[in-house]
Amino acid sequence: MASCEPLDHVVAGSGPGLVLIHGTGADATSNWGPLIDAVRDRYTVVAPNLPGAGATPVDLAPLDLDSLADRVVATARAAGLERFHLVGHSVGAVTATAVAARHPDAVTSLVLHAGWVRTTQREAFMFDLWARLLRTDPALLARQLILSAMGPGLLGALDDAQFAELAAGFTAMLDERILGQIELDTRIDLRDAVGRITAPTLVLSSADDQIIPPHHQRELAAAIQQVDHLQVPGGHGLPFEDPARFFSIITEYVDKQQAQGQV
């Protein structure tokens, strides 16, 4: 498969470009659906599906982050976008970081939630556990993901039946097609790339993130030239746990950057 072949994607709206990259195990619609609906009146929104998500085929070879970044840009251009605001969650934030470093002229502004510069041994052990459980016991993986991805506010409000219902929903989303995404998570190293980002950037941390803890976002923010760093309550799964807060932070930042660019 050519490294610059566009990814399957959702496209909606009209106006300046806004590209949204989902996290591991999600897809364009599950991660970004409410945000797409909220901003399509003023942005052309492109939300690619990473390999193994949506209709994007699984790559037979291990995913290459640079090639994936190039495919995101190819996807945006296939939708008519030469420049765009760029938002990523989790491995989507990692991919967005690579896009902004490799294609600085294409990125108007950047929002990175739950991103990281380099996978440590601790995260590598965790991602290996995910892959093992996905192959052998997806229902158990779903419960583990809920407990590590969601913040104490949401978890403390669930009763047994609600937790079981949430776990069933997570289990239904889990598919071995995402193993390539998990494998990519294990070998992220953007130390040589992150300093090349020139776009104004918001690095967003969730205070209760047990998957990619906030010290990773502090490291990321410290390496970027034009950066704001914001930490909010919640877990790694903030887009699902508190979508109203999450999406309002993104839209406020992107709208501000768009307005400043028009002055």
Coordinates of C-alpha atoms in Angstrom, one line a residue:
M1 CA 0.0 0.0 0.0
A2 CA 1.4 3.4 -1.0
S3 CA 2.4 5.4 2.0
C4 CA 0.5 8.5 0.8
E5 CA -2.8 6.8 0.0
P6 CA -5.6 8.7 1.6
L7 CA -7.3 7.0 4.6
D8 CA -11.1 6.3 4.8
H9 CA -12.6 9.4 6.4
V10 CA -15.6 11.4 7.4
V11 CA -15.9 14.8 5.8
A12 CA -18.6 17.4 6.7
G13 CA -19.3 21.1 6.6
S14 CA -17.6 24.1 4.8
G15 CA -15.1 26.7 5.7
P16 CA -11.5 26.6 7.0
G17 CA -10.1 23.1 7.4
L18 CA -10.2 21.1 10.7
V19 CA -8.7 17.6 10.8
L20 CA -9.5 15.3 13.7
I21 CA -7.5 12.2 14.5
H22 CA -9.0 9.5 16.8
G23 CA -7.4 7.4 19.5
T24 CA -6.6 3.7 19.7
G25 CA -9.7 1.5 19.3
A26 CA -12.0 4.3 18.4
D27 CA -12.9 5.6 15.0
A28 CA -13.7 9.0 13.4
T29 CA -17.4 8.9 14.4
S30 CA -17.2 7.5 17.9
N31 CA -14.3 9.9 18.9
W32 CA -15.5 13.0 17.2
G33 CA -19.2 12.8 16.2
P34 CA -20.5 15.5 18.5
L35 CA -17.7 17.9 17.7
I36 CA -18.2 17.4 13.9
D37 CA -21.9 18.2 14.3
A38 CA -21.1 21.3 16.4
V39 CA -18.6 22.9 14.0
R40 CA -19.7 21.8 10.6
D41 CA -21.4 25.2 10.2
R42 CA -18.1 27.0 10.1
Y43 CA -15.4 24.5 9.3
T44 CA -14.7 21.8 6.7
V45 CA -14.1 18.9 9.0
V46 CA -12.1 15.8 7.9
A47 CA -11.8 12.9 10.4
P48 CA -9.7 10.1 9.1
N49 CA -10.0 6.5 10.2
L50 CA -6.6 5.0 11.1
P51 CA -5.7 1.6 9.7
G52 CA -8.0 -1.0 11.3
A53 CA -10.8 1.6 11.9
G54 CA -13.7 2.4 9.8
A55 CA -13.2 1.2 6.2
T56 CA -9.4 1.8 6.3
P57 CA -7.8 -1.7 5.8
V58 CA -5.4 -3.2 8.3
D59 CA -1.8 -2.7 7.2
L60 CA 0.0 -6.0 6.8
A61 CA 3.3 -4.4 7.8
P62 CA 3.8 -2.6 11.1
L63 CA 2.5 0.9 11.0
D64 CA 5.1 3.6 10.3
L65 CA 4.3 6.9 12.1
D66 CA 5.9 9.1 9.4
S67 CA 3.9 7.3 6.6
L68 CA 0.8 7.6 8.7
A69 CA 1.3 11.3 9.1
D70 CA 1.8 11.6 5.3
R71 CA -1.5 9.7 4.8
V72 CA -3.3 12.1 7.1
V73 CA -2.1 15.0 5.0
A74 CA -3.0 13.1 1.8
T75 CA -6.5 12.6 3.2
A76 CA -6.9 16.3 4.0
R77 CA -5.8 17.2 0.5
A78 CA -8.1 14.7 -1.1
A79 CA -10.9 16.6 0.7
G80 CA -9.7 19.9 -0.7
L81 CA -7.7 21.1 2.3
E82 CA -4.2 22.5 1.9
R83 CA -4.0 24.0 5.4
F84 CA -6.0 23.0 8.4
H85 CA -6.3 23.2 12.2
L86 CA -5.3 19.8 13.6
V87 CA -6.7 18.0 16.7
G88 CA -5.6 14.6 18.0
H89 CA -6.5 12.4 21.0
S90 CA -4.1 9.8 22.4
V91 CA -2.4 8.0 19.5
G92 CA -4.2 10.6 17.3
A93 CA -2.3 13.2 19.2
V94 CA 0.9 11.4 18.5
T95 CA 0.0 11.2 14.9
A96 CA -0.9 14.9 14.8
T97 CA 2.4 15.7 16.4
A98 CA 4.2 13.9 13.6
V99 CA 2.0 15.7 11.0
A100 CA 2.8 19.1 12.4
A101 CA 6.6 18.3 12.5
R102 CA 6.7 16.8 9.0
H103 CA 4.3 19.3 7.3
P104 CA 4.6 22.6 9.3
D105 CA 3.2 24.6 6.3
A106 CA 0.0 22.6 6.4
V107 CA -1.0 23.1 10.0
T108 CA -2.7 26.3 11.1
S109 CA -3.0 25.3 14.8
L110 CA -2.6 22.1 16.9
V111 CA -4.5 20.6 19.8
L112 CA -3.1 17.5 21.4
H113 CA -5.0 15.6 24.1
A114 CA -3.3 12.8 26.1
G115 CA -0.3 12.8 23.8
W116 CA 3.2 11.7 24.5
V117 CA 6.8 12.1 23.1
R118 CA 8.2 8.7 23.8
T119 CA 6.7 5.4 25.0
T120 CA 8.3 4.3 28.3
Q121 CA 8.7 0.8 29.5
R122 CA 5.7 1.2 31.8
E123 CA 3.4 2.0 28.8
A124 CA 5.0 -0.7 26.7
F125 CA 4.0 -3.3 29.4
M126 CA 0.5 -1.9 29.4
F127 CA 0.1 -1.9 25.6
D128 CA 1.4 -5.5 25.5
L129 CA -1.3 -6.4 28.1
W130 CA -3.9 -4.8 25.9
A131 CA -2.8 -6.9 22.9
R132 CA -2.8 -10.1 24.9
L133 CA -6.2 -9.5 26.4
L134 CA -7.7 -8.4 23.0
R135 CA -6.6 -11.8 21.6
T136 CA -7.8 -13.9 24.5
D137 CA -10.5 -12.1 26.6
P138 CA -11.9 -8.9 25.0
A139 CA -14.5 -8.6 27.8
L140 CA -11.8 -8.5 30.4
L141 CA -9.9 -5.9 28.4
A142 CA -13.0 -3.7 28.2
R143 CA -13.3 -3.7 32.0
Q144 CA -9.6 -2.9 32.4
L145 CA -9.8 -0.1 29.9
I146 CA -12.8 1.5 31.7
L147 CA -11.0 1.4 35.0
S148 CA -7.8 2.9 33.6
A149 CA -9.4 5.3 31.1
M150 CA -12.2 6.9 33.0
G151 CA -11.8 9.4 35.9
P152 CA -13.0 8.9 39.4
G153 CA -16.0 11.2 39.0
L154 CA -17.6 9.0 36.3
L155 CA -16.5 5.7 37.9
G156 CA -17.8 6.7 41.3
A157 CA -21.2 7.5 39.9
L158 CA -21.8 4.0 38.3
D159 CA -23.7 1.2 39.9
D160 CA -23.0 -2.5 39.0
A161 CA -25.6 -2.5 36.2
Q162 CA -24.3 0.7 34.7
F163 CA -20.7 -0.6 34.8
A164 CA -21.7 -3.8 33.2
E165 CA -23.6 -1.9 30.4
L166 CA -20.6 0.3 29.8
A167 CA -18.3 -2.8 29.7
A168 CA -20.6 -4.4 27.2
G169 CA -20.4 -1.4 25.0
F170 CA -16.6 -1.3 25.1
T171 CA -16.4 -5.0 24.4
A172 CA -18.5 -4.5 21.2
M173 CA -16.1 -1.9 20.0
L174 CA -13.0 -4.1 20.5
D175 CA -11.7 -5.9 17.4
E176 CA -8.4 -7.5 16.5
R177 CA -8.2 -5.1 13.6
I178 CA -6.8 -2.5 16.0
L179 CA -3.8 -4.6 17.0
G180 CA -1.6 -2.6 14.6
Q181 CA -2.6 0.6 16.4
I182 CA -1.7 -1.0 19.7
E183 CA 1.7 -2.2 18.3
L184 CA 2.4 1.3 17.1
D185 CA 1.7 2.7 20.6
T186 CA 4.5 0.6 21.9
R187 CA 7.3 2.2 19.9
I188 CA 6.5 5.9 19.8
D189 CA 9.6 8.2 19.8
L190 CA 9.1 11.8 18.7
R191 CA 12.1 13.3 20.5
D192 CA 13.8 14.3 17.2
A193 CA 10.5 15.6 15.7
V194 CA 8.6 17.6 18.3
G195 CA 11.0 20.5 18.2
R196 CA 10.2 21.1 14.6
I197 CA 6.6 22.1 15.3
T198 CA 5.9 25.7 14.5
A199 CA 2.1 25.9 14.8
P200 CA 0.5 27.5 17.9
T201 CA -0.3 24.5 20.1
L202 CA -2.6 23.6 22.9
V203 CA -1.4 20.6 24.9
L204 CA -4.3 19.2 27.0
S205 CA -3.9 16.9 29.9
S206 CA -6.4 15.0 32.0
A207 CA -5.4 15.1 35.6
D208 CA -6.6 11.6 36.3
D209 CA -5.1 10.0 33.2
Q210 CA -3.8 6.5 34.2
I211 CA -2.9 5.5 30.6
I212 CA -0.8 8.4 29.5
P213 CA -0.2 10.3 32.8
P214 CA 0.1 14.1 32.8
H215 CA 3.9 14.1 33.1
H216 CA 4.0 13.0 29.4
Q217 CA 2.0 16.1 28.4
R218 CA 4.4 18.3 30.4
E219 CA 7.3 16.8 28.5
L220 CA 5.5 17.4 25.2
A221 CA 4.6 21.0 26.0
A222 CA 8.2 21.8 27.1
A223 CA 9.5 20.8 23.6
I224 CA 7.1 22.9 21.6
Q225 CA 7.8 26.6 20.7
Q226 CA 4.4 28.3 20.8
V227 CA 2.5 26.3 23.4
D228 CA -0.3 26.6 26.0
H229 CA -0.7 23.7 28.4
L230 CA -4.0 23.1 30.1
Q231 CA -4.8 20.4 32.7
V232 CA -8.5 19.6 33.4
P233 CA -10.2 17.0 35.7
G234 CA -10.9 13.6 34.2
G235 CA -9.3 10.6 32.7
H236 CA -7.7 9.5 29.5
G237 CA -11.2 8.9 28.0
L238 CA -12.2 12.6 28.4
P239 CA -13.9 12.7 25.0
F240 CA -16.3 10.1 26.2
E241 CA -16.4 10.9 29.9
D242 CA -17.0 14.7 29.6
P243 CA -17.6 15.5 25.9
A244 CA -19.1 18.9 26.6
R245 CA -16.0 20.1 28.4
F246 CA -13.6 18.4 26.0
F247 CA -15.2 19.7 22.8
S248 CA -15.7 23.3 24.2
I249 CA -12.0 23.5 25.0
I250 CA -11.1 22.5 21.5
T251 CA -13.6 24.8 19.8
E252 CA -12.6 27.8 21.9
Y253 CA -8.9 27.3 21.0
V254 CA -9.4 26.6 17.3
D255 CA -11.9 29.5 16.9
K256 CA -9.4 31.8 18.6
Q257 CA -6.6 30.7 16.4
Q258 CA -8.8 31.1 13.3
A259 CA -9.8 34.6 14.3
Q260 CA -6.2 35.7 14.9
G261 CA -5.2 34.3 11.5
Q262 CA -7.8 36.5 9.8
V263 CA -6.6 39.8 11.4

